[in-house]
mmCIF file of C-alpha atoms in Angstrom:
data_model
loop_
_atom_site.group_PDB
_atom_site.id
_atom_site.type_symbol
_atom_site.label_atom_id
_atom_site.label_comp_id
_atom_site.label_asym_id
_atom_site.label_seq_id
_atom_site.Cartn_x
_atom_site.Cartn_y
_atom_site.Cartn_z
ATOM 1 C CA MET A 1 4.078 -34.740 -41.732
ATOM 2 C CA THR A 2 1.044 -35.096 -39.507
ATOM 3 C CA GLU A 3 -2.444 -34.300 -40.722
ATOM 4 C CA PRO A 4 -2.964 -31.228 -38.378
ATOM 5 C CA ARG A 5 0.362 -29.767 -39.532
ATOM 6 C CA ARG A 6 -0.512 -30.376 -43.178
ATOM 7 C CA SER A 7 -3.880 -28.718 -42.619
ATOM 8 C CA LEU A 8 -2.215 -25.705 -41.021
ATOM 9 C CA TRP A 9 0.118 -25.295 -44.012
ATOM 10 C CA ARG A 10 -2.816 -25.529 -46.381
ATOM 11 C CA ARG A 11 -4.669 -22.781 -44.486
ATOM 12 C CA ILE A 12 -1.521 -20.609 -44.468
ATOM 13 C CA GLY A 13 -1.162 -21.247 -48.199
ATOM 14 C CA ARG A 14 -4.706 -20.290 -48.905
ATOM 15 C CA TRP A 15 -4.473 -17.094 -46.864
ATOM 16 C CA PHE A 16 -1.187 -16.251 -48.627
ATOM 17 C CA LEU A 17 -2.837 -16.739 -52.041
ATOM 18 C CA VAL A 18 -5.805 -14.622 -50.909
ATOM 19 C CA ALA A 19 -3.406 -11.868 -49.761
ATOM 20 C CA ILE A 20 -1.579 -11.978 -53.110
ATOM 21 C CA GLY A 21 -4.875 -11.862 -54.959
ATOM 22 C CA LEU A 22 -6.080 -8.820 -52.930
ATOM 23 C CA PHE A 23 -2.793 -7.090 -53.497
ATOM 24 C CA ILE A 24 -2.963 -7.637 -57.255
ATOM 25 C CA PHE A 25 -6.585 -6.469 -57.269
ATOM 26 C CA TRP A 26 -5.574 -3.366 -55.331
ATOM 27 C CA LEU A 27 -2.727 -2.624 -57.775
ATOM 28 C CA PHE A 28 -4.874 -3.049 -60.878
ATOM 29 C CA ALA A 29 -8.341 -1.939 -59.709
ATOM 30 C CA VAL A 30 -7.493 1.188 -57.735
ATOM 31 C CA TRP A 31 -6.957 3.028 -61.002
ATOM 32 C CA PRO A 32 -9.090 2.265 -63.990
ATOM 33 C CA PRO A 33 -7.299 1.502 -67.237
ATOM 34 C CA PRO A 34 -5.870 4.723 -68.661
ATOM 35 C CA LEU A 35 -8.184 4.621 -71.715
ATOM 36 C CA TRP A 36 -9.448 8.083 -70.885
ATOM 37 C CA TYR A 37 -5.962 9.513 -71.701
ATOM 38 C CA ARG A 38 -6.034 8.128 -75.220
ATOM 39 C CA VAL A 39 -8.192 11.043 -76.345
ATOM 40 C CA THR A 40 -7.924 13.716 -73.686
ATOM 41 C CA PHE A 41 -5.388 15.490 -71.503
ATOM 42 C CA PRO A 42 -5.766 15.406 -67.741
ATOM 43 C CA ARG A 43 -7.323 18.477 -66.190
ATOM 44 C CA GLU A 44 -5.047 18.102 -63.261
ATOM 45 C CA THR A 45 -2.438 15.473 -62.446
ATOM 46 C CA ALA A 46 -1.646 14.129 -59.001
ATOM 47 C CA PHE A 47 1.511 16.269 -58.916
ATOM 48 C CA GLN A 48 -0.455 19.329 -59.844
ATOM 49 C CA ALA A 49 -2.996 18.638 -57.136
ATOM 50 C CA MET A 50 -0.196 18.132 -54.613
ATOM 51 C CA ARG A 51 1.378 21.473 -55.594
ATOM 52 C CA ARG A 52 -2.052 23.156 -55.341
ATOM 53 C CA HIS A 53 -2.451 21.884 -51.777
ATOM 54 C CA GLN A 54 1.057 22.956 -50.857
ATOM 55 C CA ASP A 55 0.657 26.525 -52.177
ATOM 56 C CA PRO A 56 -2.842 27.498 -53.286
ATOM 57 C CA VAL A 57 -1.799 31.043 -54.153
ATOM 58 C CA ALA A 58 0.920 29.877 -56.541
ATOM 59 C CA ALA A 59 -1.480 27.355 -58.086
ATOM 60 C CA GLU A 60 -3.797 30.183 -59.146
ATOM 61 C CA GLY A 61 -1.067 31.339 -61.541
ATOM 62 C CA ARG A 62 -0.578 27.853 -62.941
ATOM 63 C CA ARG A 63 0.420 27.677 -66.594
ATOM 64 C CA TYR A 64 -0.826 24.405 -68.001
ATOM 65 C CA SER A 65 -2.046 24.371 -71.515
ATOM 66 C CA PRO A 66 -1.619 21.011 -73.277
ATOM 67 C CA VAL A 67 -0.668 21.033 -76.884
ATOM 68 C CA PRO A 68 -0.765 18.225 -79.479
ATOM 69 C CA MET A 69 2.455 16.392 -80.376
ATOM 70 C CA ARG A 70 2.595 17.992 -83.812
ATOM 71 C CA ALA A 71 2.872 21.421 -82.164
ATOM 72 C CA ILE A 72 5.942 20.450 -80.124
ATOM 73 C CA SER A 73 9.287 21.204 -81.624
ATOM 74 C CA PRO A 74 11.273 18.156 -82.754
ATOM 75 C CA ASN A 75 14.330 19.643 -80.959
ATOM 76 C CA VAL A 76 12.401 19.617 -77.647
ATOM 77 C CA LYS A 77 11.418 15.993 -78.229
ATOM 78 C CA ARG A 78 14.983 14.997 -78.963
ATOM 79 C CA ALA A 79 16.337 16.903 -75.980
ATOM 80 C CA VAL A 80 13.867 15.282 -73.608
ATOM 81 C CA LEU A 81 14.598 11.808 -74.949
ATOM 82 C CA VAL A 82 18.373 12.297 -74.623
ATOM 83 C CA ALA A 83 18.116 13.801 -71.117
ATOM 84 C CA GLU A 84 15.430 11.624 -69.635
ATOM 85 C CA ASP A 85 15.217 8.267 -71.348
ATOM 86 C CA HIS A 86 17.261 7.624 -74.490
ATOM 87 C CA ARG A 87 15.912 4.021 -74.753
ATOM 88 C CA PHE A 88 12.273 5.097 -74.507
ATOM 89 C CA TYR A 89 11.194 3.391 -77.712
ATOM 90 C CA ASP A 90 13.111 0.199 -76.858
ATOM 91 C CA HIS A 91 11.677 -0.848 -73.483
ATOM 92 C CA PRO A 92 8.294 -1.936 -72.178
ATOM 93 C CA GLY A 93 7.869 0.828 -69.617
ATOM 94 C CA MET A 94 10.871 -0.084 -67.497
ATOM 95 C CA ASP A 95 14.445 0.207 -68.617
ATOM 96 C CA PHE A 96 16.052 -2.909 -67.076
ATOM 97 C CA VAL A 97 19.512 -1.874 -68.394
ATOM 98 C CA GLU A 98 19.405 1.449 -66.511
ATOM 99 C CA LEU A 99 17.854 -0.208 -63.469
ATOM 100 C CA ARG A 100 20.633 -2.764 -63.251
ATOM 101 C CA LYS A 101 23.249 0.018 -63.554
ATOM 102 C CA ALA A 102 21.582 2.084 -60.864
ATOM 103 C CA LEU A 103 21.641 -1.016 -58.572
ATOM 104 C CA GLY A 104 25.340 -1.587 -59.117
ATOM 105 C CA TYR A 105 25.203 -4.412 -61.703
ATOM 106 C CA ARG A 106 27.885 -3.353 -64.104
ATOM 107 C CA ARG A 107 28.123 -6.208 -66.605
ATOM 108 C CA ASP A 108 27.452 -5.227 -70.284
ATOM 109 C CA SER A 109 24.448 -7.546 -70.694
ATOM 110 C CA PHE A 110 21.607 -8.802 -68.612
ATOM 111 C CA ASP A 111 19.205 -11.619 -69.286
ATOM 112 C CA ILE A 112 16.321 -11.938 -66.889
ATOM 113 C CA LEU A 113 16.135 -15.668 -67.739
ATOM 114 C CA SER A 114 19.787 -16.263 -66.721
ATOM 115 C CA GLU A 115 20.124 -17.563 -63.167
ATOM 116 C CA ARG A 116 23.627 -16.041 -62.891
ATOM 117 C CA ASP A 117 22.400 -12.595 -63.964
ATOM 118 C CA ARG A 118 19.488 -12.752 -61.532
ATOM 119 C CA ALA A 119 21.835 -13.769 -58.718
ATOM 120 C CA GLU A 120 24.143 -10.857 -59.402
ATOM 121 C CA MET A 121 21.176 -8.503 -59.588
ATOM 122 C CA LEU A 122 19.965 -9.764 -56.210
ATOM 123 C CA ARG A 123 23.469 -9.270 -54.785
ATOM 124 C CA GLY A 124 23.270 -5.650 -56.027
ATOM 125 C CA LEU A 125 19.895 -5.235 -54.438
ATOM 126 C CA SER A 126 21.130 -6.484 -51.110
ATOM 127 C CA THR A 127 24.083 -4.098 -51.044
ATOM 128 C CA SER A 128 22.409 -0.925 -52.293
ATOM 129 C CA GLU A 129 19.982 1.322 -50.557
ATOM 130 C CA LEU A 130 16.864 1.409 -52.739
ATOM 131 C CA ALA A 131 15.965 4.867 -51.487
ATOM 132 C CA ASP A 132 19.208 6.184 -53.012
ATOM 133 C CA VAL A 133 18.697 4.577 -56.483
ATOM 134 C CA ARG A 134 18.415 7.346 -58.952
ATOM 135 C CA GLY A 135 18.421 7.637 -62.716
ATOM 136 C CA ALA A 136 16.553 4.466 -63.627
ATOM 137 C CA SER A 137 13.043 5.917 -64.029
ATOM 138 C CA THR A 138 11.751 5.941 -67.569
ATOM 139 C CA ILE A 139 9.524 8.532 -69.213
ATOM 140 C CA THR A 140 6.638 6.104 -68.786
ATOM 141 C CA GLN A 141 7.370 5.694 -65.005
ATOM 142 C CA GLN A 142 7.708 9.490 -64.612
ATOM 143 C CA LEU A 143 4.355 9.923 -66.348
ATOM 144 C CA ALA A 144 2.722 7.258 -64.103
ATOM 145 C CA LYS A 145 4.110 9.110 -61.090
ATOM 146 C CA ASN A 146 2.941 12.480 -62.362
ATOM 147 C CA LEU A 147 -0.543 11.354 -63.291
ATOM 148 C CA TYR A 148 -1.396 9.076 -60.339
ATOM 149 C CA LEU A 149 1.194 9.002 -57.564
ATOM 150 C CA SER A 150 3.341 11.173 -55.317
ATOM 151 C CA PRO A 151 7.043 11.955 -55.148
ATOM 152 C CA SER A 152 7.496 9.747 -52.033
ATOM 153 C CA ARG A 153 10.475 7.404 -52.195
ATOM 154 C CA ASN A 154 9.177 4.200 -50.739
ATOM 155 C CA PRO A 155 9.232 0.686 -52.269
ATOM 156 C CA LEU A 156 5.458 0.357 -52.351
ATOM 157 C CA ARG A 157 5.164 3.532 -54.419
ATOM 158 C CA LYS A 158 7.793 2.206 -56.727
ATOM 159 C CA VAL A 159 5.861 -1.062 -57.224
ATOM 160 C CA LYS A 160 2.696 0.937 -57.996
ATOM 161 C CA GLU A 161 4.705 3.097 -60.400
ATOM 162 C CA MET A 162 6.016 -0.020 -62.251
ATOM 163 C CA VAL A 163 2.554 -1.576 -62.519
ATOM 164 C CA THR A 164 1.076 1.705 -63.714
ATOM 165 C CA ALA A 165 3.873 2.130 -66.248
ATOM 166 C CA PHE A 166 3.183 -1.260 -67.767
ATOM 167 C CA ARG A 167 -0.556 -0.401 -67.900
ATOM 168 C CA LEU A 168 0.178 2.931 -69.632
ATOM 169 C CA GLU A 169 2.331 1.107 -72.177
ATOM 170 C CA LEU A 170 -0.405 -1.463 -72.746
ATOM 171 C CA TRP A 171 -3.283 0.969 -73.180
ATOM 172 C CA LEU A 172 -1.688 4.136 -74.693
ATOM 173 C CA GLY A 173 1.427 3.319 -76.745
ATOM 174 C CA LYS A 174 4.668 5.171 -76.964
ATOM 175 C CA GLU A 175 3.683 8.259 -78.882
ATOM 176 C CA ARG A 176 0.715 9.094 -76.662
ATOM 177 C CA ILE A 177 2.759 8.465 -73.498
ATOM 178 C CA PHE A 178 5.478 10.814 -74.803
ATOM 179 C CA GLU A 179 2.872 13.426 -75.697
ATOM 180 C CA LEU A 180 1.275 13.243 -72.237
ATOM 181 C CA TYR A 181 4.677 13.368 -70.563
ATOM 182 C CA LEU A 182 5.759 16.453 -72.563
ATOM 183 C CA ASN A 183 2.511 18.165 -71.494
ATOM 184 C CA THR A 184 2.504 17.189 -67.810
ATOM 185 C CA ALA A 185 6.176 17.328 -66.720
ATOM 186 C CA GLU A 186 6.899 20.102 -64.245
ATOM 187 C CA LEU A 187 9.411 22.440 -65.816
ATOM 188 C CA GLY A 188 9.399 25.032 -63.080
ATOM 189 C CA ASP A 189 7.204 26.398 -60.275
ATOM 190 C CA GLU A 190 3.667 25.814 -61.578
ATOM 191 C CA VAL A 191 4.915 25.592 -65.168
ATOM 192 C CA TRP A 192 3.720 22.278 -66.626
ATOM 193 C CA GLY A 193 4.704 20.963 -70.048
#
């Protein structure tokens, strides 16, 4: 390879690394670590703000009164876990088993370190429409979406949701995430938690 061509590839490589670095900075620095939510409930989530902008009159009648986990019925907790994310306590914020099923990967096991499993997953990704993938969002991902994001169905929002879910898991822990979710999920028109 000639020296000018090598130099060009180095510059492209540097710009690529800078772009990746800026993208990672954007993903992690746009939202501060969710430490604030360790001790307090949000006054208004991103979803609540969106609903307020859509219908200000209905938002005036909003019913949102967070309660501590100990005040929530064990039956409600079990019902939510069964309906929304029965492996909530077993995954790190993303349920890769449900994700692979939603993408059409039907084998009983999946190992991210296995080249064969990754190849089959990529095959599933190439044949499925990501916008139509449903049922793989965890409670942590739904909380990330409710607190910070929007209901849009685009791949970039999904990436932000995944990163935010891992950050919530890192900073808050399962019990606090579940408590926040139970208090911020939209259960009806302007009925939250």
